C-alpha atoms as one frame of an Amber mdcrd trajectory, in Angstrom:
protein
 -16.660 -21.152 -31.129 -14.200 -18.373 -30.486 -13.281 -17.106 -26.951 -12.787
 -13.311 -26.767 -11.476 -11.333 -23.824 -10.621 -14.375 -21.725  -8.946 -13.237
 -18.510  -6.115 -15.388 -17.360  -5.595 -15.008 -13.602  -2.190 -16.154 -12.290
  -0.759 -16.340  -8.783   2.340 -14.118  -8.437   3.326 -13.609  -4.794   6.548
 -12.095  -5.871   4.780  -9.212  -7.690   2.607  -8.696  -4.613   5.662  -8.461
  -2.418   7.383  -6.057  -4.869   4.247  -3.889  -4.936   4.392  -3.591  -1.171
   8.101  -2.765  -1.229   7.614  -0.019  -3.720   6.103   2.024  -0.910   9.606
   2.391   0.429  10.544   4.564  -2.597   9.562   7.653  -0.570  12.422   6.881
   1.790  14.864   6.073  -0.955  14.195   8.839  -3.585  11.714  11.106  -1.881
   8.644  10.404  -3.973   6.770   7.484  -5.612   5.467   5.729  -2.582   1.855
   6.264  -3.708   2.180   6.607  -7.527   4.272   3.434  -8.289   2.020   1.017
  -6.313  -1.027   2.674  -7.843   0.282   2.065 -11.302   1.129  -1.536 -10.597
  -2.196  -2.186  -8.947  -4.215  -0.624 -11.779  -2.306  -2.375 -14.484  -2.417
  -5.889 -12.939  -5.426  -6.093 -10.671  -7.417  -8.249 -13.133  -4.539 -10.464
 -14.057  -2.957 -11.382 -10.703  -4.708 -13.188  -7.976  -4.933 -11.147  -4.770
  -3.661  -7.965  -6.397  -6.922  -6.133  -5.922  -6.939  -6.773  -2.217  -3.262
  -5.934  -1.771  -3.485  -2.843  -4.023  -6.467  -1.427  -2.133  -4.633  -2.024
   1.130  -1.550  -0.211  -0.216  -3.497   2.792  -1.484  -5.558   3.063   1.777
  -2.357   2.819   3.798  -0.575   5.550   1.863  -3.611   7.906   1.980  -3.799
   7.234   5.723  -0.130   8.096   6.160  -0.640  11.317   4.167  -3.614  12.229
   6.495  -1.563  11.504   9.625   1.211  13.708   8.353  -1.227  16.560   7.555
  -2.726  16.267  11.094   0.619  15.997  12.775   2.120  19.154  11.269  -0.252
  21.647  12.974  -0.132  19.549  16.145   3.544  20.467  16.491   2.284  23.678
  18.121   0.428  21.682  20.850   3.346  20.903  23.132   5.226  19.164  20.367
   2.858  16.267  20.012   3.020  16.529  16.273   6.659  15.619  16.392   5.816
  12.349  18.050   3.109  11.854  15.468   5.559  12.448  12.613   8.092  10.032
  14.140   5.433   7.346  14.609   4.187   7.904  11.011   7.761   7.527   9.763
   8.308   4.306  11.590   4.945   2.870  10.699   5.431   3.787   7.025   8.749
   2.005   7.013   7.878  -1.134   8.913   4.372  -2.041   7.680   5.218  -2.313
   3.991   8.002  -4.749   4.919   5.655  -6.762   7.057   3.006  -6.826   4.294
   5.514  -7.836   1.713   6.556 -10.904   3.802   2.790 -11.674   4.227   2.203
 -11.319   0.602   5.134 -13.623  -0.312   3.600 -16.231   2.047   0.219 -15.880
   0.353  -1.453 -14.222   3.369  -3.747 -11.138   3.451  -2.133  -7.774   4.182
  -2.192  -6.263   7.630  -4.433  -3.154   7.944  -2.956  -1.823  11.194  -3.678
   1.931  11.478  -5.258   2.101   8.067  -8.325   4.068   7.180 -10.477   2.315
   4.620 -10.877   4.969   1.798 -11.306   2.365  -0.943 -13.357  -0.756  -0.353
């Protein structure tokens, strides 16, 4: 009997951590913080254990950051509150991917702090 389309699922915490750290590309080169993790997630979500959960978390977090930025820009006219929102978004967008990369390398679930669930 022949086995066709057998899916081999492997544990690769390093790839999970790297996927979280690719969110920092936006700070390094100005773009790629959503596209690169999306490509990694879509290409390996069936082959790496935990990639689906971490990938959804990354995409939800990046979409949440984009939404926070879009809301903060007009809020600059309201006594400068948007500037505080942009600063908080910048700090959150830098710190949380690092925290989640450490959690992924330890085999833990990602933190969903300040994340709106767009994809379940």
